[in-house]
């Protein structure tokens, strides 16, 4: 007699086995279909330098299956419908970039940029600028190349049509600047500069000269940058002289008591940049001249704070020219002004440079006095690090003069400060050991 319970278990096992076989079959079938689909629809190859520019593609987009002909702009109602979709593409692309899927991110941005060209040049350039800046910040040279090529097309279009829409030219200049397309950016800003010159818009001229100068600076083209800043300064002086307090920011007018009025901040920045450039190209006399001019402006103002640093830079320029006496006098000026306004750090820096200068000229007694003064200045500022370094210099001078007891005393002072700072303790221990060994020889 067949056990009913046993039969039921056998039946259930059989059913389970059949279900597993069916599911397994369907699973394999699904895999096969997926693989077949993969074979028939290969992945898009990654873009490279030999790929056609995707921004020039006429491939239809499901967001805009029937784009208008080249040069035509979508109506406002169509733009309003597409705008949220393009914003969504941007959000998705940003998320893919964050997930390190760079090709996927830029594929979406390329779609957005292709559609943006039907929104008008202003919106397209703004989008190209935005995505170009993302490409630059993420070191995506290939996508910078594609974007620059499209910007080039727009530039040629504006030139051919003699388009005088200044806003478009300004957007284009900014976009070229952000993708570091030096030559194209210069062409755009030079065009804007010529337009401003013809219309006698002196403030716009100042803006475009400044843009051109910054481009040269970014490319470390210091000779061209210096030429541009020189012209810019001439223009800024003309602005200050001719239009005076009608222009923001208002410069202080010259008076018999104040023959060197403070220039506007823009002019100060130009002078600072010019001094830096002259220094980079070894034109130290010109750098000195510009910095003396800056110091002269500030000398007649209540705020003397910028002067010590300017004087320190001038002293450094004189040293590079080998004019050590003039350098020493300039460092003394820096020290005097710095102490008068309680800029103890700059006062200490001036004394340190002065001490080094006198020591290099073998004026040991004067150098020693200067380093002793440096200790006192740093004491006033509670600058233990500065005091420690000054004692180090004093110890070295005494050691070179074989004044061993004085050298040990100075190095011990330095060691005490080093222990407080927990810095360079071994250095001073070794220095003291060297002095002791020399004494015992």
GROMACS .gro file of C-alpha atoms in nm:
model
  441
    1UNK     CA    1   0.000   0.000   0.000
    2UNK     CA    2   0.137   0.337  -0.108
    3UNK     CA    3   0.191   0.587   0.171
    4UNK     CA    4  -0.015   0.899   0.087
    5UNK     CA    5   0.225   1.126   0.276
    6UNK     CA    6   0.524   0.987   0.085
    7UNK     CA    7   0.341   1.043  -0.244
    8UNK     CA    8   0.270   1.404  -0.155
    9UNK     CA    9   0.638   1.474  -0.076
   10UNK     CA   10   0.747   1.310  -0.403
   11UNK     CA   11   0.497   1.519  -0.595
   12UNK     CA   12   0.617   1.839  -0.433
   13UNK     CA   13   0.980   1.756  -0.506
   14UNK     CA   14   0.892   1.688  -0.868
   15UNK     CA   15   0.711   2.022  -0.901
   16UNK     CA   16   1.004   2.213  -0.745
   17UNK     CA   17   1.247   2.042  -0.981
   18UNK     CA   18   1.034   2.133  -1.285
   19UNK     CA   19   1.007   2.497  -1.171
   20UNK     CA   20   1.386   2.520  -1.121
   21UNK     CA   21   1.448   2.376  -1.469
   22UNK     CA   22   1.202   2.621  -1.624
   23UNK     CA   23   1.351   2.918  -1.439
   24UNK     CA   24   1.702   2.808  -1.527
   25UNK     CA   25   1.598   2.783  -1.892
   26UNK     CA   26   1.440   3.126  -1.889
   27UNK     CA   27   1.749   3.265  -1.715
   28UNK     CA   28   1.978   3.128  -1.979
   29UNK     CA   29   1.743   3.253  -2.246
   30UNK     CA   30   1.751   3.603  -2.090
   31UNK     CA   31   2.129   3.598  -2.082
   32UNK     CA   32   2.139   3.482  -2.442
   33UNK     CA   33   1.900   3.758  -2.549
   34UNK     CA   34   2.105   4.019  -2.360
   35UNK     CA   35   2.425   3.894  -2.516
   36UNK     CA   36   2.262   3.892  -2.860
   37UNK     CA   37   2.145   4.247  -2.806
   38UNK     CA   38   2.494   4.345  -2.694
   39UNK     CA   39   2.635   4.195  -3.011
   40UNK     CA   40   2.386   4.374  -3.236
   41UNK     CA   41   2.414   4.706  -3.047
   42UNK     CA   42   2.782   4.764  -2.974
   43UNK     CA   43   2.880   5.035  -2.724
   44UNK     CA   44   2.973   5.372  -2.866
   45UNK     CA   45   3.348   5.402  -2.901
   46UNK     CA   46   3.517   5.652  -2.670
   47UNK     CA   47   3.598   5.987  -2.828
   48UNK     CA   48   3.958   6.074  -2.909
   49UNK     CA   49   4.157   6.337  -3.100
   50UNK     CA   50   4.055   6.179  -3.431
   51UNK     CA   51   3.683   6.175  -3.356
   52UNK     CA   52   3.460   6.428  -3.529
   53UNK     CA   53   3.355   6.709  -3.300
   54UNK     CA   54   3.028   6.592  -3.135
   55UNK     CA   55   2.912   6.954  -3.109
   56UNK     CA   56   2.898   6.970  -3.489
   57UNK     CA   57   2.685   6.656  -3.514
   58UNK     CA   58   2.347   6.678  -3.693
   59UNK     CA   59   2.228   6.359  -3.522
   60UNK     CA   60   1.866   6.410  -3.414
   61UNK     CA   61   1.793   6.421  -3.042
   62UNK     CA   62   1.474   6.278  -2.895
   63UNK     CA   63   1.428   6.608  -2.708
   64UNK     CA   64   1.435   6.791  -3.041
   65UNK     CA   65   1.367   6.540  -3.320
   66UNK     CA   66   1.306   6.815  -3.579
   67UNK     CA   67   1.555   7.094  -3.509
   68UNK     CA   68   1.527   7.417  -3.710
   69UNK     CA   69   1.769   7.481  -3.992
   70UNK     CA   70   2.115   7.622  -3.914
   71UNK     CA   71   2.101   7.978  -3.791
   72UNK     CA   72   1.733   7.969  -3.697
   73UNK     CA   73   1.623   8.009  -3.336
   74UNK     CA   74   1.348   7.820  -3.157
   75UNK     CA   75   1.041   8.015  -3.054
   76UNK     CA   76   1.005   8.116  -2.692
   77UNK     CA   77   0.733   7.859  -2.624
   78UNK     CA   78   0.958   7.579  -2.753
   79UNK     CA   79   1.249   7.710  -2.548
   80UNK     CA   80   1.032   7.717  -2.236
   81UNK     CA   81   0.935   7.351  -2.294
   82UNK     CA   82   1.296   7.242  -2.352
   83UNK     CA   83   1.456   7.445  -2.071
   84UNK     CA   84   1.363   7.205  -1.785
   85UNK     CA   85   1.483   6.909  -1.992
   86UNK     CA   86   1.819   7.075  -2.057
   87UNK     CA   87   1.848   7.164  -1.689
   88UNK     CA   88   1.783   6.795  -1.611
   89UNK     CA   89   2.061   6.692  -1.854
   90UNK     CA   90   2.298   6.924  -1.671
   91UNK     CA   91   2.204   6.776  -1.333
   92UNK     CA   92   2.247   6.418  -1.459
   93UNK     CA   93   2.580   6.505  -1.620
   94UNK     CA   94   2.702   6.661  -1.295
   95UNK     CA   95   2.607   6.343  -1.107
   96UNK     CA   96   2.790   6.124  -1.361
   97UNK     CA   97   3.099   6.345  -1.331
   98UNK     CA   98   3.089   6.307  -0.953
   99UNK     CA   99   3.073   5.929  -1.005
  100UNK     CA  100   3.386   5.952  -1.225
  101UNK     CA  101   3.191   5.861  -1.540
  102UNK     CA  102   3.351   6.137  -1.746
  103UNK     CA  103   3.253   6.012  -2.096
  104UNK     CA  104   2.892   5.968  -1.983
  105UNK     CA  105   2.882   6.314  -1.826
  106UNK     CA  106   3.017   6.493  -2.132
  107UNK     CA  107   2.793   6.293  -2.365
  108UNK     CA  108   2.497   6.451  -2.184
  109UNK     CA  109   2.657   6.797  -2.186
  110UNK     CA  110   2.725   6.759  -2.559
  111UNK     CA  111   2.355   6.690  -2.612
  112UNK     CA  112   2.268   7.002  -2.414
  113UNK     CA  113   2.517   7.215  -2.607
  114UNK     CA  114   2.391   7.091  -2.944
  115UNK     CA  115   2.036   7.193  -2.852
  116UNK     CA  116   2.147   7.521  -2.693
  117UNK     CA  117   2.266   7.649  -3.032
  118UNK     CA  118   1.894   7.685  -3.123
  119UNK     CA  119   1.842   7.914  -2.823
  120UNK     CA  120   2.055   8.193  -2.970
  121UNK     CA  121   2.424   8.282  -2.948
  122UNK     CA  122   2.396   8.446  -2.607
  123UNK     CA  123   2.260   8.133  -2.437
  124UNK     CA  124   2.485   7.900  -2.633
  125UNK     CA  125   2.802   8.091  -2.546
  126UNK     CA  126   2.699   8.099  -2.179
  127UNK     CA  127   2.650   7.719  -2.184
  128UNK     CA  128   2.979   7.663  -2.368
  129UNK     CA  129   3.152   7.880  -2.108
  130UNK     CA  130   2.995   7.683  -1.821
  131UNK     CA  131   3.082   7.340  -1.959
  132UNK     CA  132   3.422   7.461  -2.079
  133UNK     CA  133   3.509   7.571  -1.727
  134UNK     CA  134   3.402   7.229  -1.595
  135UNK     CA  135   3.623   7.062  -1.858
  136UNK     CA  136   3.919   7.282  -1.762
  137UNK     CA  137   3.876   7.224  -1.389
  138UNK     CA  138   3.869   6.847  -1.452
  139UNK     CA  139   4.167   6.849  -1.694
  140UNK     CA  140   3.954   6.724  -1.986
  141UNK     CA  141   4.172   6.843  -2.274
  142UNK     CA  142   3.966   6.668  -2.542
  143UNK     CA  143   3.637   6.832  -2.442
  144UNK     CA  144   3.812   7.169  -2.410
  145UNK     CA  145   3.926   7.118  -2.771
  146UNK     CA  146   3.570   7.045  -2.889
  147UNK     CA  147   3.428   7.348  -2.707
  148UNK     CA  148   3.705   7.576  -2.833
  149UNK     CA  149   3.636   7.466  -3.192
  150UNK     CA  150   3.268   7.560  -3.156
  151UNK     CA  151   3.363   7.895  -2.998
  152UNK     CA  152   3.595   7.951  -3.296
  153UNK     CA  153   3.302   7.901  -3.531
  154UNK     CA  154   3.102   8.161  -3.340
  155UNK     CA  155   3.394   8.406  -3.350
  156UNK     CA  156   3.425   8.367  -3.726
  157UNK     CA  157   3.050   8.420  -3.760
  158UNK     CA  158   3.063   8.744  -3.557
  159UNK     CA  159   3.361   8.867  -3.758
  160UNK     CA  160   3.204   8.782  -4.094
  161UNK     CA  161   2.873   8.943  -4.005
  162UNK     CA  162   3.053   9.242  -3.846
  163UNK     CA  163   2.830   9.184  -3.545
  164UNK     CA  164   2.857   9.478  -3.304
  165UNK     CA  165   2.665   9.323  -3.015
  166UNK     CA  166   2.911   9.405  -2.736
  167UNK     CA  167   2.744   9.169  -2.492
  168UNK     CA  168   2.804   8.873  -2.725
  169UNK     CA  169   3.169   8.971  -2.770
  170UNK     CA  170   3.213   9.001  -2.394
  171UNK     CA  171   3.056   8.658  -2.334
  172UNK     CA  172   3.281   8.513  -2.603
  173UNK     CA  173   3.594   8.672  -2.454
  174UNK     CA  174   3.514   8.528  -2.113
  175UNK     CA  175   3.451   8.181  -2.261
  176UNK     CA  176   3.781   8.182  -2.451
  177UNK     CA  177   3.960   8.301  -2.138
  178UNK     CA  178   3.809   8.021  -1.928
  179UNK     CA  179   3.916   7.748  -2.171
  180UNK     CA  180   4.262   7.914  -2.189
  181UNK     CA  181   4.241   7.984  -2.561
  182UNK     CA  182   4.496   8.266  -2.546
  183UNK     CA  183   4.504   8.381  -2.908
  184UNK     CA  184   4.127   8.382  -2.955
  185UNK     CA  185   4.072   8.562  -2.624
  186UNK     CA  186   4.322   8.828  -2.729
  187UNK     CA  187   4.146   8.873  -3.065
  188UNK     CA  188   3.812   8.924  -2.890
  189UNK     CA  189   3.939   9.171  -2.629
  190UNK     CA  190   4.146   9.359  -2.887
  191UNK     CA  191   3.830   9.397  -3.095
  192UNK     CA  192   3.640   9.521  -2.790
  193UNK     CA  193   3.925   9.761  -2.707
  194UNK     CA  194   3.920   9.910  -3.057
  195UNK     CA  195   3.542   9.951  -3.039
  196UNK     CA  196   3.568  10.126  -2.701
  197UNK     CA  197   3.843  10.350  -2.835
  198UNK     CA  198   3.633  10.455  -3.135
  199UNK     CA  199   3.337  10.534  -2.912
  200UNK     CA  200   3.567  10.713  -2.662
  201UNK     CA  201   3.441  10.491  -2.380
  202UNK     CA  202   3.744  10.535  -2.159
  203UNK     CA  203   3.615  10.312  -1.878
  204UNK     CA  204   3.552  10.024  -2.120
  205UNK     CA  205   3.905  10.074  -2.259
  206UNK     CA  206   4.041  10.036  -1.906
  207UNK     CA  207   3.845   9.712  -1.860
  208UNK     CA  208   3.968   9.558  -2.186
  209UNK     CA  209   4.330   9.663  -2.133
  210UNK     CA  210   4.309   9.493  -1.795
  211UNK     CA  211   4.165   9.174  -1.949
  212UNK     CA  212   4.443   9.164  -2.210
  213UNK     CA  213   4.710   9.221  -1.945
  214UNK     CA  214   4.571   8.937  -1.731
  215UNK     CA  215   4.574   8.698  -2.028
  216UNK     CA  216   4.943   8.772  -2.087
  217UNK     CA  217   5.006   8.724  -1.715
  218UNK     CA  218   4.827   8.388  -1.713
  219UNK     CA  219   5.055   8.273  -1.995
  220UNK     CA  220   5.365   8.417  -1.824
  221UNK     CA  221   5.426   8.640  -2.125
  222UNK     CA  222   5.583   8.909  -1.909
  223UNK     CA  223   5.722   9.135  -2.186
  224UNK     CA  224   5.375   9.168  -2.347
  225UNK     CA  225   5.213   9.199  -2.003
  226UNK     CA  226   5.447   9.487  -1.910
  227UNK     CA  227   5.368   9.670  -2.236
  228UNK     CA  228   4.996   9.634  -2.171
  229UNK     CA  229   5.014   9.745  -1.809
  230UNK     CA  230   5.221  10.048  -1.911
  231UNK     CA  231   4.947  10.151  -2.155
  232UNK     CA  232   4.683  10.072  -1.895
  233UNK     CA  233   4.855  10.295  -1.639
  234UNK     CA  234   4.869  10.584  -1.886
  235UNK     CA  235   4.498  10.543  -1.945
  236UNK     CA  236   4.421  10.519  -1.572
  237UNK     CA  237   4.617  10.839  -1.507
  238UNK     CA  238   4.419  11.008  -1.783
  239UNK     CA  239   4.096  10.889  -1.622
  240UNK     CA  240   4.209  11.026  -1.287
  241UNK     CA  241   4.323  11.357  -1.434
  242UNK     CA  242   4.044  11.428  -1.681
  243UNK     CA  243   3.735  11.289  -1.509
  244UNK     CA  244   3.849  11.302  -1.149
  245UNK     CA  245   3.585  11.258  -0.883
  246UNK     CA  246   3.312  11.189  -1.137
  247UNK     CA  247   3.434  10.831  -1.157
  248UNK     CA  248   3.401  10.562  -0.894
  249UNK     CA  249   3.612  10.493  -0.696
  250UNK     CA  250   3.689  10.857  -0.624
  251UNK     CA  251   4.063  10.937  -0.621
  252UNK     CA  252   4.192  11.194  -0.378
  253UNK     CA  253   4.278  11.515  -0.567
  254UNK     CA  254   4.631  11.656  -0.566
  255UNK     CA  255   4.692  11.959  -0.341
  256UNK     CA  256   5.008  12.151  -0.241
  257UNK     CA  257   5.007  11.955   0.086
  258UNK     CA  258   4.934  11.628  -0.092
  259UNK     CA  259   5.116  11.631  -0.429
  260UNK     CA  260   5.095  11.250  -0.465
  261UNK     CA  261   4.727  11.162  -0.420
  262UNK     CA  262   4.633  10.802  -0.366
  263UNK     CA  263   4.528  10.652  -0.700
  264UNK     CA  264   4.212  10.444  -0.734
  265UNK     CA  265   4.249  10.077  -0.632
  266UNK     CA  266   4.260   9.973  -0.999
  267UNK     CA  267   4.564  10.192  -1.060
  268UNK     CA  268   4.734  10.060  -0.747
  269UNK     CA  269   4.680   9.703  -0.871
  270UNK     CA  270   4.833   9.794  -1.207
  271UNK     CA  271   5.141   9.940  -1.036
  272UNK     CA  272   5.177   9.631  -0.818
  273UNK     CA  273   5.148   9.400  -1.118
  274UNK     CA  274   5.396   9.607  -1.316
  275UNK     CA  275   5.650   9.601  -1.033
  276UNK     CA  276   5.611   9.222  -1.009
  277UNK     CA  277   5.657   9.180  -1.386
  278UNK     CA  278   5.969   9.400  -1.398
  279UNK     CA  279   6.116   9.190  -1.120
  280UNK     CA  280   6.039   8.866  -1.308
  281UNK     CA  281   6.217   8.985  -1.622
  282UNK     CA  282   6.512   9.132  -1.430
  283UNK     CA  283   6.423   9.498  -1.491
  284UNK     CA  284   6.508   9.590  -1.133
  285UNK     CA  285   6.552   9.965  -1.188
  286UNK     CA  286   6.205   9.984  -1.341
  287UNK     CA  287   6.066   9.778  -1.053
  288UNK     CA  288   6.227  10.021  -0.808
  289UNK     CA  289   6.081  10.320  -0.993
  290UNK     CA  290   5.728  10.178  -0.983
  291UNK     CA  291   5.755  10.082  -0.615
  292UNK     CA  292   5.894  10.422  -0.518
  293UNK     CA  293   5.593  10.569  -0.691
  294UNK     CA  294   5.363  10.348  -0.485
  295UNK     CA  295   5.547  10.438  -0.165
  296UNK     CA  296   5.517  10.807  -0.258
  297UNK     CA  297   5.140  10.775  -0.291
  298UNK     CA  298   5.105  10.612   0.051
  299UNK     CA  299   5.353  10.845   0.224
  300UNK     CA  300   5.103  11.131   0.205
  301UNK     CA  301   4.815  10.927   0.345
  302UNK     CA  302   4.716  10.850   0.703
  303UNK     CA  303   4.760  10.478   0.634
  304UNK     CA  304   5.133  10.402   0.609
  305UNK     CA  305   5.090  10.026   0.650
  306UNK     CA  306   5.179   9.929   0.291
  307UNK     CA  307   5.508  10.121   0.290
  308UNK     CA  308   5.741   9.889   0.490
  309UNK     CA  309   5.675   9.593   0.259
  310UNK     CA  310   5.724   9.816  -0.047
  311UNK     CA  311   6.056   9.940   0.094
  312UNK     CA  312   6.167   9.584   0.170
  313UNK     CA  313   6.098   9.490  -0.192
  314UNK     CA  314   6.291   9.796  -0.315
  315UNK     CA  315   6.585   9.703  -0.094
  316UNK     CA  316   6.581   9.352  -0.241
  317UNK     CA  317   6.589   9.500  -0.592
  318UNK     CA  318   6.890   9.716  -0.502
  319UNK     CA  319   7.068   9.407  -0.368
  320UNK     CA  320   7.010   9.225  -0.697
  321UNK     CA  321   7.163   9.521  -0.877
  322UNK     CA  322   7.466   9.503  -0.646
  323UNK     CA  323   7.389   9.849  -0.505
  324UNK     CA  324   7.442   9.743  -0.144
  325UNK     CA  325   7.473  10.089   0.008
  326UNK     CA  326   7.139  10.193  -0.140
  327UNK     CA  327   6.987   9.864  -0.030
  328UNK     CA  328   7.106   9.928   0.327
  329UNK     CA  329   6.956  10.277   0.330
  330UNK     CA  330   6.625  10.141   0.202
  331UNK     CA  331   6.615   9.869   0.469
  332UNK     CA  332   6.679  10.137   0.731
  333UNK     CA  333   6.382  10.333   0.593
  334UNK     CA  334   6.167  10.021   0.609
  335UNK     CA  335   6.275   9.962   0.970
  336UNK     CA  336   6.206  10.321   1.074
  337UNK     CA  337   5.856  10.330   0.924
  338UNK     CA  338   5.769   9.980   1.048
  339UNK     CA  339   5.862  10.061   1.409
  340UNK     CA  340   5.672  10.391   1.395
  341UNK     CA  341   5.351  10.206   1.311
  342UNK     CA  342   5.437   9.904   1.531
  343UNK     CA  343   5.479   9.661   1.241
  344UNK     CA  344   5.728   9.454   1.437
  345UNK     CA  345   5.740   9.165   1.189
  346UNK     CA  346   5.845   9.394   0.906
  347UNK     CA  347   6.082   9.580   1.139
  348UNK     CA  348   6.247   9.248   1.228
  349UNK     CA  349   6.263   9.148   0.860
  350UNK     CA  350   6.433   9.478   0.772
  351UNK     CA  351   6.691   9.430   1.050
  352UNK     CA  352   6.753   9.071   0.946
  353UNK     CA  353   6.824   9.176   0.588
  354UNK     CA  354   7.034   9.466   0.707
  355UNK     CA  355   7.240   9.240   0.934
  356UNK     CA  356   7.299   8.992   0.653
  357UNK     CA  357   7.400   9.276   0.421
  358UNK     CA  358   7.655   9.422   0.665
  359UNK     CA  359   7.790   9.079   0.743
  360UNK     CA  360   7.842   9.008   0.371
  361UNK     CA  361   8.039   9.333   0.353
  362UNK     CA  362   8.249   9.218   0.651
  363UNK     CA  363   8.117   9.496   0.874
  364UNK     CA  364   8.093   9.257   1.165
  365UNK     CA  365   8.051   9.504   1.452
  366UNK     CA  366   7.760   9.679   1.278
  367UNK     CA  367   7.600   9.344   1.189
  368UNK     CA  368   7.626   9.233   1.553
  369UNK     CA  369   7.458   9.552   1.675
  370UNK     CA  370   7.178   9.503   1.423
  371UNK     CA  371   7.107   9.145   1.533
  372UNK     CA  372   7.103   9.259   1.896
  373UNK     CA  373   6.844   9.520   1.797
  374UNK     CA  374   6.650   9.247   1.618
  375UNK     CA  375   6.627   9.051   1.944
  376UNK     CA  376   6.473   9.354   2.115
  377UNK     CA  377   6.222   9.414   1.834
  378UNK     CA  378   6.110   9.051   1.848
  379UNK     CA  379   6.082   9.071   2.226
  380UNK     CA  380   5.832   9.356   2.181
  381UNK     CA  381   5.627   9.138   1.946
  382UNK     CA  382   5.666   8.825   2.163
  383UNK     CA  383   5.811   8.663   1.851
  384UNK     CA  384   6.011   8.376   2.003
  385UNK     CA  385   6.089   8.228   1.663
  386UNK     CA  386   6.240   8.560   1.547
  387UNK     CA  387   6.441   8.591   1.872
  388UNK     CA  388   6.571   8.236   1.832
  389UNK     CA  389   6.694   8.308   1.477
  390UNK     CA  390   6.855   8.636   1.586
  391UNK     CA  391   7.048   8.457   1.864
  392UNK     CA  392   7.156   8.200   1.606
  393UNK     CA  393   7.307   8.478   1.391
  394UNK     CA  394   7.473   8.640   1.693
  395UNK     CA  395   7.624   8.307   1.798
  396UNK     CA  396   7.758   8.249   1.447
  397UNK     CA  397   7.923   8.592   1.440
  398UNK     CA  398   8.090   8.538   1.780
  399UNK     CA  399   8.201   8.191   1.669
  400UNK     CA  400   8.358   8.333   1.353
  401UNK     CA  401   8.545   8.583   1.574
  402UNK     CA  402   8.650   8.300   1.811
  403UNK     CA  403   8.469   8.473   2.096
  404UNK     CA  404   8.369   8.132   2.230
  405UNK     CA  405   8.211   8.228   2.559
  406UNK     CA  406   7.987   8.488   2.391
  407UNK     CA  407   7.901   8.234   2.118
  408UNK     CA  408   7.798   7.972   2.378
  409UNK     CA  409   7.588   8.232   2.562
  410UNK     CA  410   7.404   8.326   2.240
  411UNK     CA  411   7.346   7.963   2.138
  412UNK     CA  412   7.219   7.881   2.487
  413UNK     CA  413   6.968   8.164   2.457
  414UNK     CA  414   6.865   8.019   2.122
  415UNK     CA  415   6.838   7.670   2.274
  416UNK     CA  416   6.613   7.794   2.556
  417UNK     CA  417   6.377   7.947   2.299
  418UNK     CA  418   6.394   7.632   2.081
  419UNK     CA  419   6.292   7.423   2.381
  420UNK     CA  420   5.993   7.647   2.442
  421UNK     CA  421   5.895   7.618   2.075
  422UNK     CA  422   5.989   7.247   2.059
  423UNK     CA  423   6.170   7.325   1.736
  424UNK     CA  424   6.537   7.294   1.628
  425UNK     CA  425   6.653   7.188   1.972
  426UNK     CA  426   6.907   6.939   1.830
  427UNK     CA  427   7.043   7.213   1.605
  428UNK     CA  428   7.140   7.438   1.897
  429UNK     CA  429   7.276   7.146   2.100
  430UNK     CA  430   7.508   7.066   1.808
  431UNK     CA  431   7.610   7.432   1.778
  432UNK     CA  432   7.706   7.445   2.144
  433UNK     CA  433   7.898   7.117   2.102
  434UNK     CA  434   8.090   7.266   1.806
  435UNK     CA  435   8.190   7.572   2.010
  436UNK     CA  436   8.305   7.353   2.302
  437UNK     CA  437   8.514   7.136   2.070
  438UNK     CA  438   8.677   7.439   1.911
  439UNK     CA  439   8.754   7.582   2.256
  440UNK     CA  440   8.928   7.258   2.360
  441UNK     CA  441   9.144   7.229   2.050
   0.00000   0.00000   0.00000
